[in-house]
Structures are given as structure tokens and as C-alpha cells.
mmCIF file of C-alpha atoms and ligand atoms in Angstrom:
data_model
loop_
_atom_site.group_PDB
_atom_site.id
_atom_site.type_symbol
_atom_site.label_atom_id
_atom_site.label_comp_id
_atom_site.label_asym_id
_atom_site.label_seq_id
_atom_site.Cartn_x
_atom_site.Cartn_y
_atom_site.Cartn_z
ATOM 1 C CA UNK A 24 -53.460 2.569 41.609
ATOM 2 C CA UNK A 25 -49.732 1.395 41.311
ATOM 3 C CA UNK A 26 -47.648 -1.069 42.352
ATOM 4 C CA UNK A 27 -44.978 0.975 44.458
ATOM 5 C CA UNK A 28 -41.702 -0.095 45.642
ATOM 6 C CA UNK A 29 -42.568 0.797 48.888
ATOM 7 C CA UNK A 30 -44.798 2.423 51.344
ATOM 8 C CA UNK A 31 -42.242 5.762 51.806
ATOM 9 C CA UNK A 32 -42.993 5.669 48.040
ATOM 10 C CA UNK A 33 -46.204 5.400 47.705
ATOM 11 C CA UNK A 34 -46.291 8.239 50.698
ATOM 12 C CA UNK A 35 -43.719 10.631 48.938
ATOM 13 C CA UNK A 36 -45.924 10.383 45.835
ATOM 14 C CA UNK A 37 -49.590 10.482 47.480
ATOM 15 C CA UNK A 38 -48.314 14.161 49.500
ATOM 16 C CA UNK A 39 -47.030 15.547 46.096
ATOM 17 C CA UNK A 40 -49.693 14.407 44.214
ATOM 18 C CA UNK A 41 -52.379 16.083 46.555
ATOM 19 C CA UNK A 42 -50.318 19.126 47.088
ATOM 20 C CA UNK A 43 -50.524 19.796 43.280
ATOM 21 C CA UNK A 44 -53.966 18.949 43.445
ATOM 22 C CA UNK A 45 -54.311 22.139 45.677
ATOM 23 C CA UNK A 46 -51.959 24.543 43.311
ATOM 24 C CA UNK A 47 -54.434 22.787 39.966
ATOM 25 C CA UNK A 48 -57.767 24.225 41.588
ATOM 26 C CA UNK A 49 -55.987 27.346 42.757
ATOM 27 C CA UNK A 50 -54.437 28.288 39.285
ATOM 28 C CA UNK A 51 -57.814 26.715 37.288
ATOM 29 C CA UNK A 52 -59.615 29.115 39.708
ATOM 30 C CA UNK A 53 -61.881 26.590 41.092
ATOM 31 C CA UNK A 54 -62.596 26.524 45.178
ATOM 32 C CA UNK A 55 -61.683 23.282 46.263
ATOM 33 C CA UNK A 56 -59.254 22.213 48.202
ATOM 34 C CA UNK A 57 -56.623 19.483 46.687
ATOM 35 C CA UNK A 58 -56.412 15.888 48.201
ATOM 36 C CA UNK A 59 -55.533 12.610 46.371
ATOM 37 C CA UNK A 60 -55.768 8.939 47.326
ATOM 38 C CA UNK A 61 -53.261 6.219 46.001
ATOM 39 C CA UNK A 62 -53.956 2.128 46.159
ATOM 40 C CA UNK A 63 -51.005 0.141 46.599
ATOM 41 C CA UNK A 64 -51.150 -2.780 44.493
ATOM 42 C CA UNK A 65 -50.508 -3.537 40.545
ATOM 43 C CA UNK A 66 -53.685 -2.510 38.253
ATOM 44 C CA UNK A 67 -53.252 -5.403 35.920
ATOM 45 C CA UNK A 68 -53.467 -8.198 38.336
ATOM 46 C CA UNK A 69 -54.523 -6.966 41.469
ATOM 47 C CA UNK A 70 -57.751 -5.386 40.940
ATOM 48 C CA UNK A 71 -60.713 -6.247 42.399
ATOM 49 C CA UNK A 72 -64.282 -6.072 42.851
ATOM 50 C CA UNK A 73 -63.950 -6.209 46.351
ATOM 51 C CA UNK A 74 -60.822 -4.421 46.250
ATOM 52 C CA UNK A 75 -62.195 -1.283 44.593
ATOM 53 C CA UNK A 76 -65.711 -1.497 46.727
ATOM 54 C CA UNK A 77 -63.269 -1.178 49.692
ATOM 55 C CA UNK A 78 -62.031 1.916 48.585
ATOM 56 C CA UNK A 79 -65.418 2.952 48.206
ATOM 57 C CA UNK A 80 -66.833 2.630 51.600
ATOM 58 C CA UNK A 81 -63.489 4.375 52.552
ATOM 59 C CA UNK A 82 -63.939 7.360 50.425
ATOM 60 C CA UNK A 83 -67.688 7.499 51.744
ATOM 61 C CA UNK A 84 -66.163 7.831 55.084
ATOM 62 C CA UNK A 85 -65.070 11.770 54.086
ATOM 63 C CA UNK A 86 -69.293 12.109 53.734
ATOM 64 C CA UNK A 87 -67.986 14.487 50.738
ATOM 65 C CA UNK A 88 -65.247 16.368 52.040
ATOM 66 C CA UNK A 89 -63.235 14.080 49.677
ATOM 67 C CA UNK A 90 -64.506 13.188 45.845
ATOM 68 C CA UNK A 91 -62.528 10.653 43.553
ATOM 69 C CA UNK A 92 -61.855 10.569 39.961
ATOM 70 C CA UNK A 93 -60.434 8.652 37.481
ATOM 71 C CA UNK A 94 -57.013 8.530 37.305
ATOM 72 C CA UNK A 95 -53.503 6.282 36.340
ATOM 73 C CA UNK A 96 -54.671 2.709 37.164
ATOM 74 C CA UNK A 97 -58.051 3.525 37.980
ATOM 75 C CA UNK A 98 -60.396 3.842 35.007
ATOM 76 C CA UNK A 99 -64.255 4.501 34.580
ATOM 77 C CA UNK A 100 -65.181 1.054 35.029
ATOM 78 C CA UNK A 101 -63.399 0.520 38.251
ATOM 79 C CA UNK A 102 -65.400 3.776 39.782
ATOM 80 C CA UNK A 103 -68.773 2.413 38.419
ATOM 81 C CA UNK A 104 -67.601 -0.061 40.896
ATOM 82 C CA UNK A 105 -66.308 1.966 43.752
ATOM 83 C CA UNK A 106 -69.629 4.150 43.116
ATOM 84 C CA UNK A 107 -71.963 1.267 44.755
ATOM 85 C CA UNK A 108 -70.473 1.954 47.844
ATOM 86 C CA UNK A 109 -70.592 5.948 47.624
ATOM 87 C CA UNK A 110 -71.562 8.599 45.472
ATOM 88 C CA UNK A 111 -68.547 11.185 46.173
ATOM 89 C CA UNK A 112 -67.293 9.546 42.608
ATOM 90 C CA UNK A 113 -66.886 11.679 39.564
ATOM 91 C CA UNK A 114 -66.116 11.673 35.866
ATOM 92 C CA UNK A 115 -68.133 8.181 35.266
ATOM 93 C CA UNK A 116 -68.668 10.007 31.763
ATOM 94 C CA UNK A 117 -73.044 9.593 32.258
ATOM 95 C CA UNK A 118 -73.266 13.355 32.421
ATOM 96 C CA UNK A 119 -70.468 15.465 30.708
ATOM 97 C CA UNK A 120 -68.705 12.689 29.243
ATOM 98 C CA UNK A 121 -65.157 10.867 30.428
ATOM 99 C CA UNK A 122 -62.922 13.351 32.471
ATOM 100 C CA UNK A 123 -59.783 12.187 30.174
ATOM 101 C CA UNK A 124 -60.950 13.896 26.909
ATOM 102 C CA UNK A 125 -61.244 17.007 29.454
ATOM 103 C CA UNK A 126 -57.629 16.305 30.322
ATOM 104 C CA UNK A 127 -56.420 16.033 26.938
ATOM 105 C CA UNK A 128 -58.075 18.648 25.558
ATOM 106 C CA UNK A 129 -56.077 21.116 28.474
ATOM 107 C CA UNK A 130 -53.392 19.345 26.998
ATOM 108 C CA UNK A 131 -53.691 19.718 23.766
ATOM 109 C CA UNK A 132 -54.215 23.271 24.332
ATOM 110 C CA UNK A 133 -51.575 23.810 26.515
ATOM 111 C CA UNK A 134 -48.980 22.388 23.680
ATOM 112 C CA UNK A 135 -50.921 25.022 21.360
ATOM 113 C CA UNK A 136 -49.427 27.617 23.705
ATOM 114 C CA UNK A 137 -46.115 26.687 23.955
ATOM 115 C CA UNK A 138 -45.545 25.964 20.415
ATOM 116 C CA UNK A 139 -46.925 29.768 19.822
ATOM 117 C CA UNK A 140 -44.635 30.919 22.678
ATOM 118 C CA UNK A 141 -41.459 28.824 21.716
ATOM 119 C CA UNK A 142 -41.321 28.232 17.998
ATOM 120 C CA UNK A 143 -43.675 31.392 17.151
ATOM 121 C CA UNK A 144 -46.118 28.562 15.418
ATOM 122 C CA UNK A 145 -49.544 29.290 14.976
ATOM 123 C CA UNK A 146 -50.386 26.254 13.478
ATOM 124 C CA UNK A 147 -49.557 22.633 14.590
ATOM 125 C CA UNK A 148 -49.626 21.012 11.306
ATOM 126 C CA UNK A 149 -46.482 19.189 10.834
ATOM 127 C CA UNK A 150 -45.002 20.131 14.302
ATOM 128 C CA UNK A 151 -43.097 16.464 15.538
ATOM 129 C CA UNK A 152 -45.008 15.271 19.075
ATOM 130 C CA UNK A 153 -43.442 12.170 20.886
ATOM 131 C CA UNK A 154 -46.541 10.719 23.021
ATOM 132 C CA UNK A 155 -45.345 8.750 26.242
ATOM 133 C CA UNK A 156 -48.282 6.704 27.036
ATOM 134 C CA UNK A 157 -51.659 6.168 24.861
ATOM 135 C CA UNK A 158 -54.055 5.342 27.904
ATOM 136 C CA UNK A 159 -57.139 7.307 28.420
ATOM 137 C CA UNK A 160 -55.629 10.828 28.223
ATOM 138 C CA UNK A 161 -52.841 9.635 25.708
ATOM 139 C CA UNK A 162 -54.861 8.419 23.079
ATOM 140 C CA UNK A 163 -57.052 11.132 23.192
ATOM 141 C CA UNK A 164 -54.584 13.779 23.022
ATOM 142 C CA UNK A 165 -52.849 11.856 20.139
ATOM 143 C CA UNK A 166 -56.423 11.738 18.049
ATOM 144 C CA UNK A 167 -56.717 15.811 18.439
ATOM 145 C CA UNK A 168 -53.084 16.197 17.663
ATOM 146 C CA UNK A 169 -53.805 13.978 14.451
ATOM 147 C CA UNK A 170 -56.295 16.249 13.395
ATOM 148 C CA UNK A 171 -54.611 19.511 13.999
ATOM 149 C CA UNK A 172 -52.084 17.917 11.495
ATOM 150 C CA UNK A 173 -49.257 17.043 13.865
ATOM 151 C CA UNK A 174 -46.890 14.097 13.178
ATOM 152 C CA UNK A 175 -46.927 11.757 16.011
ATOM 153 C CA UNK A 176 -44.305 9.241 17.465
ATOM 154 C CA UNK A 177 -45.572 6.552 20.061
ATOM 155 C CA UNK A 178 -44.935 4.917 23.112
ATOM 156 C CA UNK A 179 -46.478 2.315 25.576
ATOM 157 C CA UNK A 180 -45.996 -1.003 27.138
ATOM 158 C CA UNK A 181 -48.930 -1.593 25.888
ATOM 159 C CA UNK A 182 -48.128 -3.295 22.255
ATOM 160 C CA UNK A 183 -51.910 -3.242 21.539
ATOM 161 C CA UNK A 184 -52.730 0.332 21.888
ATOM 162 C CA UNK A 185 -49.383 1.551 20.023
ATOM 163 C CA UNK A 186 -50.893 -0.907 17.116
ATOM 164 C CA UNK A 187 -54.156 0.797 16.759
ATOM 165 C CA UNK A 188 -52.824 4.094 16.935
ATOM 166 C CA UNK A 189 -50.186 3.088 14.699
ATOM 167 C CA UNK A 190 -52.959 1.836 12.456
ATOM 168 C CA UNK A 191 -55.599 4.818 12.966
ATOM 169 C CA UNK A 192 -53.626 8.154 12.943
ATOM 170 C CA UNK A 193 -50.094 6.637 10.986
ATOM 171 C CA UNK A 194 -48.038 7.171 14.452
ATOM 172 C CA UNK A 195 -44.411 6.332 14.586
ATOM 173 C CA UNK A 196 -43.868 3.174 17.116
ATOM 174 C CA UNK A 197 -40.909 3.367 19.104
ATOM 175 C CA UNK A 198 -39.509 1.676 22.579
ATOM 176 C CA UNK A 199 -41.030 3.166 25.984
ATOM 177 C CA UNK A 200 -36.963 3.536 26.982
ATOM 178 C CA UNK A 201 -36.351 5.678 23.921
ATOM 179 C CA UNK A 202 -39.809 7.720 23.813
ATOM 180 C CA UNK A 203 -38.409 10.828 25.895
ATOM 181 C CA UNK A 204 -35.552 11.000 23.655
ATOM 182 C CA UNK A 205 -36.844 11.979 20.332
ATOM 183 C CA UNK A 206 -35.864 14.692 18.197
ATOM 184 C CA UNK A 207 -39.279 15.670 18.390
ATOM 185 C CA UNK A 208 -40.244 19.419 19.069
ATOM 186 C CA UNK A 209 -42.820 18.125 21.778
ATOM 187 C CA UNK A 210 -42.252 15.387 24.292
ATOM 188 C CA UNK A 211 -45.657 14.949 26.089
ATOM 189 C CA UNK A 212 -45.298 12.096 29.169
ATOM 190 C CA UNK A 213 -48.837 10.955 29.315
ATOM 191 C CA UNK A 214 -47.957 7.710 31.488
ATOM 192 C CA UNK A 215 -46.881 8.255 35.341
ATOM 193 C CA UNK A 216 -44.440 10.738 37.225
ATOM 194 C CA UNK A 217 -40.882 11.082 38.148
ATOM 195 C CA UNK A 218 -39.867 10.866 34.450
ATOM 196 C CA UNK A 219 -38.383 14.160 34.577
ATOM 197 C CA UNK A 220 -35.089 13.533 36.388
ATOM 198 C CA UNK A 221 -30.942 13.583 36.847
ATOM 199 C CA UNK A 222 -31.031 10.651 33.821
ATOM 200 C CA UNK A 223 -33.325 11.952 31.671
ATOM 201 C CA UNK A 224 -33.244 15.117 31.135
ATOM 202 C CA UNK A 225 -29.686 15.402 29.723
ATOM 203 C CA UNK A 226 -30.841 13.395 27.227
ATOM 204 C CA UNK A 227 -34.266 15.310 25.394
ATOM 205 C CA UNK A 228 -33.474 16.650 22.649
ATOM 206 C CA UNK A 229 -36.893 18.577 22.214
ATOM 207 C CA UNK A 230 -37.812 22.289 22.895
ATOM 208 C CA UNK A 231 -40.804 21.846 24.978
ATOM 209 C CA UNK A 232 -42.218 19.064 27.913
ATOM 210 C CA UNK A 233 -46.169 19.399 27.789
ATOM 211 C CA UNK A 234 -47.889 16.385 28.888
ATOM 212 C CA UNK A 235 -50.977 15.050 31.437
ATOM 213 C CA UNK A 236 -48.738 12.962 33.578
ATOM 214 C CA UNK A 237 -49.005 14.038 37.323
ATOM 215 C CA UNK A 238 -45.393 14.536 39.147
ATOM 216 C CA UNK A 239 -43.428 14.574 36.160
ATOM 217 C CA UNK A 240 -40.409 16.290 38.040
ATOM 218 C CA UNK A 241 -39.032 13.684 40.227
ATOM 219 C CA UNK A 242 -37.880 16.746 42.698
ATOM 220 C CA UNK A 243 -39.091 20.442 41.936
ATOM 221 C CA UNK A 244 -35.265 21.085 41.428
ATOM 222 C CA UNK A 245 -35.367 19.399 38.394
ATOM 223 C CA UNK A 246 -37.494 22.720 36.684
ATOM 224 C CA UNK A 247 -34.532 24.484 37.157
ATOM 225 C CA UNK A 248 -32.636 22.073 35.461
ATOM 226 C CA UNK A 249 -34.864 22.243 32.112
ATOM 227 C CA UNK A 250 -34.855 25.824 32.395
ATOM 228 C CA UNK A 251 -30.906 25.982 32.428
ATOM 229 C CA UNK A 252 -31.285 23.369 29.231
ATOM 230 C CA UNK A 253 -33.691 26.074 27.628
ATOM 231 C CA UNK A 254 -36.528 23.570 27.391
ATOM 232 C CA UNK A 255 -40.110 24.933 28.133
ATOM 233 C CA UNK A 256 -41.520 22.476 30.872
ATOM 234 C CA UNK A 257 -45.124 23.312 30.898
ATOM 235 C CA UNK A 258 -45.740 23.056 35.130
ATOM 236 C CA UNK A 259 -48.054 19.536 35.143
ATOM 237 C CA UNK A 260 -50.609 20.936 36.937
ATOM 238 C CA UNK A 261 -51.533 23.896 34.561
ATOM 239 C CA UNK A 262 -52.030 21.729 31.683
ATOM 240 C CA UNK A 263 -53.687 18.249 33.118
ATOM 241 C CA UNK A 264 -56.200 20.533 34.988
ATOM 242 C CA UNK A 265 -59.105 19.790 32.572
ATOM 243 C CA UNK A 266 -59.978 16.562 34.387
ATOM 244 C CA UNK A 267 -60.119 18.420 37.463
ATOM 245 C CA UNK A 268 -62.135 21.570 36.218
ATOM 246 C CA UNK A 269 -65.128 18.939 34.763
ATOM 247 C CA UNK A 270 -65.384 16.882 37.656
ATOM 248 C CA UNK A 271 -66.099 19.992 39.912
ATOM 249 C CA UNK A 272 -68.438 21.361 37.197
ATOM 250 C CA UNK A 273 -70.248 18.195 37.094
ATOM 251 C CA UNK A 274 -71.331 18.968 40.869
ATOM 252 C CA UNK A 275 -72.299 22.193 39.936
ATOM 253 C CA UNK A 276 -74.308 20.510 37.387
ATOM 254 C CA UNK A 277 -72.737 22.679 34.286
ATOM 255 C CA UNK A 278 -73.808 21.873 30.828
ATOM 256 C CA UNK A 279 -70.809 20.566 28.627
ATOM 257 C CA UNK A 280 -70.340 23.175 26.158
ATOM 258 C CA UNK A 281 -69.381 25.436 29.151
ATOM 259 C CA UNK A 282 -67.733 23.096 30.922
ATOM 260 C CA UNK A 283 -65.386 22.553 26.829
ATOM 261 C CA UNK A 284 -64.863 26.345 27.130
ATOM 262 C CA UNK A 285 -63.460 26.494 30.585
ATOM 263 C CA UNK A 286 -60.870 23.931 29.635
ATOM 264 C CA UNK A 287 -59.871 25.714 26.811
ATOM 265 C CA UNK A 288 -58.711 28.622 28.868
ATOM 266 C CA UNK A 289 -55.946 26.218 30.500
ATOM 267 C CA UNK A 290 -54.070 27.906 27.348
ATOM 268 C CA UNK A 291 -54.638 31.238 28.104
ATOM 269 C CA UNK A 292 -53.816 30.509 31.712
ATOM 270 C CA UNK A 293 -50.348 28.982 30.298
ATOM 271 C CA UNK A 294 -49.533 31.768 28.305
ATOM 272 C CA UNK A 295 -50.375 33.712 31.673
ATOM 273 C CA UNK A 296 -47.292 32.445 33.494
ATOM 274 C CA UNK A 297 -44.895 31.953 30.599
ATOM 275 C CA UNK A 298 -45.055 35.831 30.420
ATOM 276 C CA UNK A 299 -44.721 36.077 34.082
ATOM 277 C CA UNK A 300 -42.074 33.482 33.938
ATOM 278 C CA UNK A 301 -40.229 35.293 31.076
ATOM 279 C CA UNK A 302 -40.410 38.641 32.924
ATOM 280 C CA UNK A 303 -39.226 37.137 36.281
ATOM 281 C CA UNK A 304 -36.467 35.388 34.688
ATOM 282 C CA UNK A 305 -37.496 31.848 36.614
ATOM 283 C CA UNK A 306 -38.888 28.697 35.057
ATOM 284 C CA UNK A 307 -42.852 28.263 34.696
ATOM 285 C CA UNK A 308 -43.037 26.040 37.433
ATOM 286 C CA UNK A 309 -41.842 28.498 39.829
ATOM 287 C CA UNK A 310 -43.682 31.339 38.939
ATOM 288 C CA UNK A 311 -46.884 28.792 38.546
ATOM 289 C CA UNK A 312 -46.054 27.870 42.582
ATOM 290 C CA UNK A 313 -46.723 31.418 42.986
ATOM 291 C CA UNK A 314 -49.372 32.221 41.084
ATOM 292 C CA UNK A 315 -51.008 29.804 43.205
ATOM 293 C CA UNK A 316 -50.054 29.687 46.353
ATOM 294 C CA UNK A 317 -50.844 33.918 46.367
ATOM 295 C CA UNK A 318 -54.333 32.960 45.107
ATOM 296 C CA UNK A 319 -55.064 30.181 48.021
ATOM 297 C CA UNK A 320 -53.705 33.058 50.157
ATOM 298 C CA UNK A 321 -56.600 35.540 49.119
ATOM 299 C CA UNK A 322 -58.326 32.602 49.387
ATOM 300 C CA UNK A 323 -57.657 32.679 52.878
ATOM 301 C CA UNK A 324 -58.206 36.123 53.522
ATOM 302 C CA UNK A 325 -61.542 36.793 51.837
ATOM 303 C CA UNK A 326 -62.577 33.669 54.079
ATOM 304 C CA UNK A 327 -63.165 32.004 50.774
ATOM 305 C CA UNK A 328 -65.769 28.639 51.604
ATOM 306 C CA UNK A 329 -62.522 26.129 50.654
ATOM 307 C CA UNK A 330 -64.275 22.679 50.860
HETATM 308 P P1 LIG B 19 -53.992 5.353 32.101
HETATM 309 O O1 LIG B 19 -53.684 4.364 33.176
HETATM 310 O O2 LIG B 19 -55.283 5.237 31.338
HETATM 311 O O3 LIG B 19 -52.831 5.376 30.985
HETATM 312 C C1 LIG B 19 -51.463 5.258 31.283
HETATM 313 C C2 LIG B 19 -50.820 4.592 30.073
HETATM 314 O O4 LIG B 19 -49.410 4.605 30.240
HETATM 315 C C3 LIG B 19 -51.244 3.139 29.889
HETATM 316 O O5 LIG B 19 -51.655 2.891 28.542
HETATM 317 C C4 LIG B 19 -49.967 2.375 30.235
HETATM 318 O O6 LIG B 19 -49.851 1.111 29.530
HETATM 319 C C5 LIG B 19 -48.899 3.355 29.803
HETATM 320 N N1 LIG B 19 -47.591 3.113 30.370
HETATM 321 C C6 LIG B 19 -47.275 2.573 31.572
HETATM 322 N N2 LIG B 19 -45.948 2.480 31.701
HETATM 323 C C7 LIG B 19 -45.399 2.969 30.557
HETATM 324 C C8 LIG B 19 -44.077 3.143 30.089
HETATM 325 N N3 LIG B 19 -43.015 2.777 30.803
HETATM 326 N N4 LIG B 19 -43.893 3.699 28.872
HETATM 327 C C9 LIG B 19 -44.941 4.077 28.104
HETATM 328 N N5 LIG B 19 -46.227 3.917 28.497
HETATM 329 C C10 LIG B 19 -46.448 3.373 29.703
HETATM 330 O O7 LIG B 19 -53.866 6.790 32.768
HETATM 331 P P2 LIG B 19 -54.471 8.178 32.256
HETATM 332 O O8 LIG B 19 -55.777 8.400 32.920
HETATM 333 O O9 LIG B 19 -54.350 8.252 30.766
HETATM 334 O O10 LIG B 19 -53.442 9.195 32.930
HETATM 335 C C11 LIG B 19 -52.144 9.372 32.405
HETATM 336 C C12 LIG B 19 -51.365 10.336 33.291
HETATM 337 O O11 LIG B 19 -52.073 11.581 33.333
HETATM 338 C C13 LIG B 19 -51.217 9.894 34.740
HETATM 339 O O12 LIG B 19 -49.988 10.343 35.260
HETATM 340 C C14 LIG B 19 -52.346 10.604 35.444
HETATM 341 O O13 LIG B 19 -52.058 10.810 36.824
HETATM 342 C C15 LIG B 19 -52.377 11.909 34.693
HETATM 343 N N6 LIG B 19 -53.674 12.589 34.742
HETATM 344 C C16 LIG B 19 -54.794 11.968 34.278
HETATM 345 C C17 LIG B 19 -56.028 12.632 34.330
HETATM 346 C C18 LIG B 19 -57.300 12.003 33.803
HETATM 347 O O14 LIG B 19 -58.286 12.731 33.624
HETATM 348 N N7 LIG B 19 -57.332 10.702 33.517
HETATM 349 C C19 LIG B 19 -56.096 13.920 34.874
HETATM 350 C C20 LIG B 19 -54.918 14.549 35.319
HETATM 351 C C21 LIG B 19 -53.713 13.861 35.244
#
């Protein structure tokens, strides 16, 4: 949910966003095929009850073929909501817990990685991680950085959540325009996409981009332009893919422990394309686009039951 400029926006971003929900599932190895929803209107003052039961009747409409999760603007609350009108809702948190600590835990795995791949670190202890959002996936992955011993510098617009996490885990506070800037070995964008673009990117000053946000490229050309400023950008939908693999384990009714150690592979499965990356001489994000779209091809050809 998110208050859009306009409609060719909010259509540019929905096609994107549901196309990389088809490359997530394809890379996490996980049959389903991608789709995403977006609601056009602001999350702080537009919500509604009847808003979000509208959206539920609406999803129920797909009678399956399309399942809902939470995501930016739309928290567990709001589907507890949505989920009187249909049941094709998941990651409520009653069974394996919220879907976000999934998603942060990919994350936080996923910087493991490239820190090991990058700056030959085994260890995260003392390794400088600027945080660009501290909402549900944000905070999360800021309290497991914490306790691997990273050092932590924060951004949202919300003043409240910077305070506590100032307060709780001794994170630096700085400006939402100045967050992606740090001289920081780690920028993670954990607030919305199209962060990643002609104006920014100039401008980081870390080695590696590893964060949850979806679409953080504003256009895919912009990998190429990381690459050619020899900063790792971890491809989005390798490393914010734990949300996705829980949800789908859920309906499979998979115990949590199992569901904990698929998500930790997200690393492994990183580490899988850097090397292919390296090899190929092309940025992660490309060879991740392959990587997936040659599995949703075998897919294809084994006649693979894509829901
Ligand atoms: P959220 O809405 O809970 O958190 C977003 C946070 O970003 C909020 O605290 C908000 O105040 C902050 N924010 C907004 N504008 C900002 C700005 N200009 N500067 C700094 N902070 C700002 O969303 P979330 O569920 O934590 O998801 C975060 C991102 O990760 C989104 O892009 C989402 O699509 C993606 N993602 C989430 C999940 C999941 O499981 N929740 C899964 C995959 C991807």
C-alpha cells in the first residue's frame, strides 16, 4: 500500500514487483508462480477497515490462484482484517511466526555472504551497516546484526522507531536523505524501491547494497552501473526471499525449524551466483535473471504443476 504519484506508477511498479516475484520462487526453488497486488492510497491515513476488507473479497475472487502477504504498507494487523473476507492470506504469524523475521533473517544472511565474498570477513563483528528503514523487516534485521556484533547507523521517517533502536542496540541516528550515503561497508535499503538510481548511486560510498527492499534498481540498467562502481548489489530478490519461502511453507504446513533452515540457504544461494557472476564477468543481477528464468524454463518443460 502506497500513495503513488500516479496510476502509470503504481502500474510500472505493480508489473516489476510481480515479475520479481516470479524470478524469487524460481531462484528460492519453490513452484509458484509470482504475482503481486498494490493499493493506491497513503498507509498512514488512508487505511481502512472497509478499505482492507475490500481487498479481501477481491483477492478471494482468485479462489487461490492468488495468496497475499504482508508487505510495505500492509502489516499483520491489516491482513487479520483482509482475512475475514478470505483465507488466501498468509504470514498472520499464528503458525510459523511473522513472515518479516523470515525476510530478515535471508537478509541477514545474505550480507553474511557478501561480506565473506567482498571483504574476505568471516565474522561481522564490527563490520559498519547503514539500515534504510526500521519497519518490520528493518528492525529485525538491525536486532540480528546487533548481535552478530555489527555497528549500526539508522534511518527512518519514523523518529520513534530510530529512538528505540537508538536506545536498544546503541544505533547511530542519521537523516533518511543522508542514510544511503554512509561510509559504511553495508548499505541495506529496507524501506521501498527505486532508491538505486542516476542520483544515488554516484554518491555510496560503501562496498556492498544488501537489503529487503523490493525494486531497489529504479531500471535494471542501473546493476550495471554499480557493477562499473565495483559495488556488490546483492539482486533484491535473492536476499528478501525468506518472506516468500515461509508463506508457501506455511501451506504446506512445514514445521518452523525447517522452514529457519530453508531461509538460511538464501546465503548459499547468493554465494551461488556471485561465483557465476564473477566467472561470467556480469553483475549478480544479471546472472541471477538467468539463473532464473532457465529454471522457470525447465519448469516449463518437465510440465512442472506452476500454480
Ligand atoms: P514496513 O512498511 O514495515 O517498513 C518500511 C519502513 O520504512 C517504515 O518504518 C517506514 O517509516 C520507513 N520509511 C519510509 N520512507 C522512508 C524514508 N524515506 N527513509 C527511511 N525510512 C523510510 O515494510 P517492511 O515489511 O519492513 O518491508 C520493507 C521493504 O522490504 C519493502 O520494500 C518491502 O516490499 C520489502 N519486503 C518485505 C518483506 C516482508 O516480509 N515484510 C518481504 C520481501 C520484501
Amino acid at each position: 500500500m502506497r500513495a503513488y504519484a500516479s496510476e502509470t506508477d503504481a502500474l510500472t511498479d505493480v508489473l516489476r514487483l510481480s515479475q520479481a516475484m516470479s524470478y524469487k520462487a524460481a531462484i528460492a526453488n519453490v513452484p509458484v508462480g509470482g504475482a503481486k497486488s498494490v493499493i493506491l492510497a497513503d498507509p498512514t491515513s488512508e487505511k481502512s477497515d472497509a478499505l482492507l476488507r475490500a481487498m479481501g473479497r477481491f483477492i478471494n475472487l482468485f479462489g487461490g490462484a492468488y495468496v497475499s502477504a504482508p508487505d510495505a504498507g500492509i502489516g499483520i494487523d491489516d491482513l487479520r482484517v483482509m482475512r475475514l473476507e478470505t483465507r488466501w492470506i498468509l504470514g498472520t504469524g499464528e503458525v510459523t511466526g511473522p513472515s518479516a523475521l523470515y525476510t530478515a533473517l535471508g537478509v541477514f544472511e545474505s550480507i553474511r555472504t557478501s561480506v565473506r565474498y567482498c571483504l574476505n570477513r568471516e565474522s561481522l563483528a564490527n563490520i559498519n551497516v547503514a539500515i534504510q528503514g526500521l519497519g518490520s523487516v528493518g528492525a529485525q534485521l538491525a536486532l540480528l546484526l546487533h548481535q552478530a556484533g555489527a555497528r549500526l547507523v539508522v534511518a527512518d521517517i519514523d523518529q520513534g522507531v530510530t529512538q528505540t533502536v537508538h536506545n536498544e542496540l546503541g544505533a547511530d541516528v542519521v537523516a533518511p536523505e543522508v542514510i544511503l550515503f554512509q561510509d559504511v561497508d553495508v548499505v541495506s535499503p529496507c524501506a521501498f524501491g527505486g532508491i538505486l538510481n542516476d542520483e544515488t548511486i554516484p554518491e555510496i560510498r560503501a562496498r556492498i547494497v544488501c537489503g529487503a527492499a523490493n525494486n531497489q534498481l529504479a531500471e535494471n540498467r542501473h546493476a550495471q552501473m554499480l557493477y562499473d562502481r565495483n559495488i556488490l548489489y546483492a539482486p533484491d530478490y535473492v536476499v528478501n526471499a525468506g518472506g516468500m519461502i515461509a508463506g508457501v511453507a506455511e501451506l504446506d504446513e512445514r514445521d518452523p525449524s525447517e522452514i529457519t533452515a530453508s531461509v538460511t540457504t538464501i546465503g548459499q544461494t547468493l554465494a551461488g551466483i556471485l561465483k557465476a557472476a564473477e566467472l561470467a564477468r556480469v553483475p549478480p543481477y544479471a546472472m541471477a535473471e538467468r539463473f532464473a528464468c532457465a529454471k522457470i524454463n525447465s519448469w516449463r518443460s518437465e510440465q512442472h504443476d506452476i500454480t
